[in-house]
Amino acid sequence: MKLGMINSAWEQHGVGLVDGLKKTKELGFDCVDIF
């Protein structure tokens, strides 16, 4: 099983796509759903 996150979670808080992807990796998520 992998832990995933949707990128709009960052977008709602004013964090850009690239920065959000970096932060998602730092937090230990395995994958991202990009919408």
PDB file of C-alpha atoms in Angstrom:
ATOM      1  CA  MET A   1       0.000   0.000   0.000  1.00  0.00           C
ATOM      2  CA  LYS A   2       1.214   3.518  -0.768  1.00  0.00           C
ATOM      3  CA  LEU A   3       0.389   6.757   0.972  1.00  0.00           C
ATOM      4  CA  GLY A   4      -0.784   9.425  -1.440  1.00  0.00           C
ATOM      5  CA  MET A   5      -1.872  13.038  -1.426  1.00  0.00           C
ATOM      6  CA  ILE A   6      -3.784  15.239  -3.847  1.00  0.00           C
ATOM      7  CA  ASN A   7      -1.867  18.289  -5.059  1.00  0.00           C
ATOM      8  CA  SER A   8      -4.820  20.632  -4.558  1.00  0.00           C
ATOM      9  CA  ALA A   9      -4.242  20.309  -0.804  1.00  0.00           C
ATOM     10  CA  TRP A  10      -1.238  22.605  -1.304  1.00  0.00           C
ATOM     11  CA  GLU A  11      -2.906  24.799  -3.896  1.00  0.00           C
ATOM     12  CA  GLN A  12      -5.673  25.696  -1.436  1.00  0.00           C
ATOM     13  CA  HIS A  13      -2.986  27.177   0.820  1.00  0.00           C
ATOM     14  CA  GLY A  14      -1.184  29.154  -1.859  1.00  0.00           C
ATOM     15  CA  VAL A  15       1.701  26.714  -2.342  1.00  0.00           C
ATOM     16  CA  GLY A  16       2.785  26.213  -5.964  1.00  0.00           C
ATOM     17  CA  LEU A  17       2.943  22.823  -7.688  1.00  0.00           C
ATOM     18  CA  VAL A  18       6.725  22.345  -7.559  1.00  0.00           C
ATOM     19  CA  ASP A  19       7.046  23.481  -3.943  1.00  0.00           C
ATOM     20  CA  GLY A  20       4.054  21.338  -2.991  1.00  0.00           C
ATOM     21  CA  LEU A  21       5.588  18.262  -4.626  1.00  0.00           C
ATOM     22  CA  LYS A  22       8.865  18.833  -2.781  1.00  0.00           C
ATOM     23  CA  LYS A  23       7.081  19.260   0.546  1.00  0.00           C
ATOM     24  CA  THR A  24       4.941  16.162  -0.094  1.00  0.00           C
ATOM     25  CA  LYS A  25       8.115  14.099  -0.574  1.00  0.00           C
ATOM     26  CA  GLU A  26       9.718  15.616   2.541  1.00  0.00           C
ATOM     27  CA  LEU A  27       6.654  14.580   4.555  1.00  0.00           C
ATOM     28  CA  GLY A  28       7.031  10.969   3.390  1.00  0.00           C
ATOM     29  CA  PHE A  29       4.173  10.550   0.921  1.00  0.00           C
ATOM     30  CA  ASP A  30       4.745   7.930  -1.794  1.00  0.00           C
ATOM     31  CA  CYS A  31       2.624   9.392  -4.591  1.00  0.00           C
ATOM     32  CA  VAL A  32       0.619  12.450  -5.655  1.00  0.00           C
ATOM     33  CA  ASP A  33      -2.644  12.723  -7.579  1.00  0.00           C
ATOM     34  CA  ILE A  34      -2.346  15.780  -9.831  1.00  0.00           C
ATOM     35  CA  PHE A  35      -5.620  17.440 -10.786  1.00  0.00           C
TER      36      PHE A  35
END
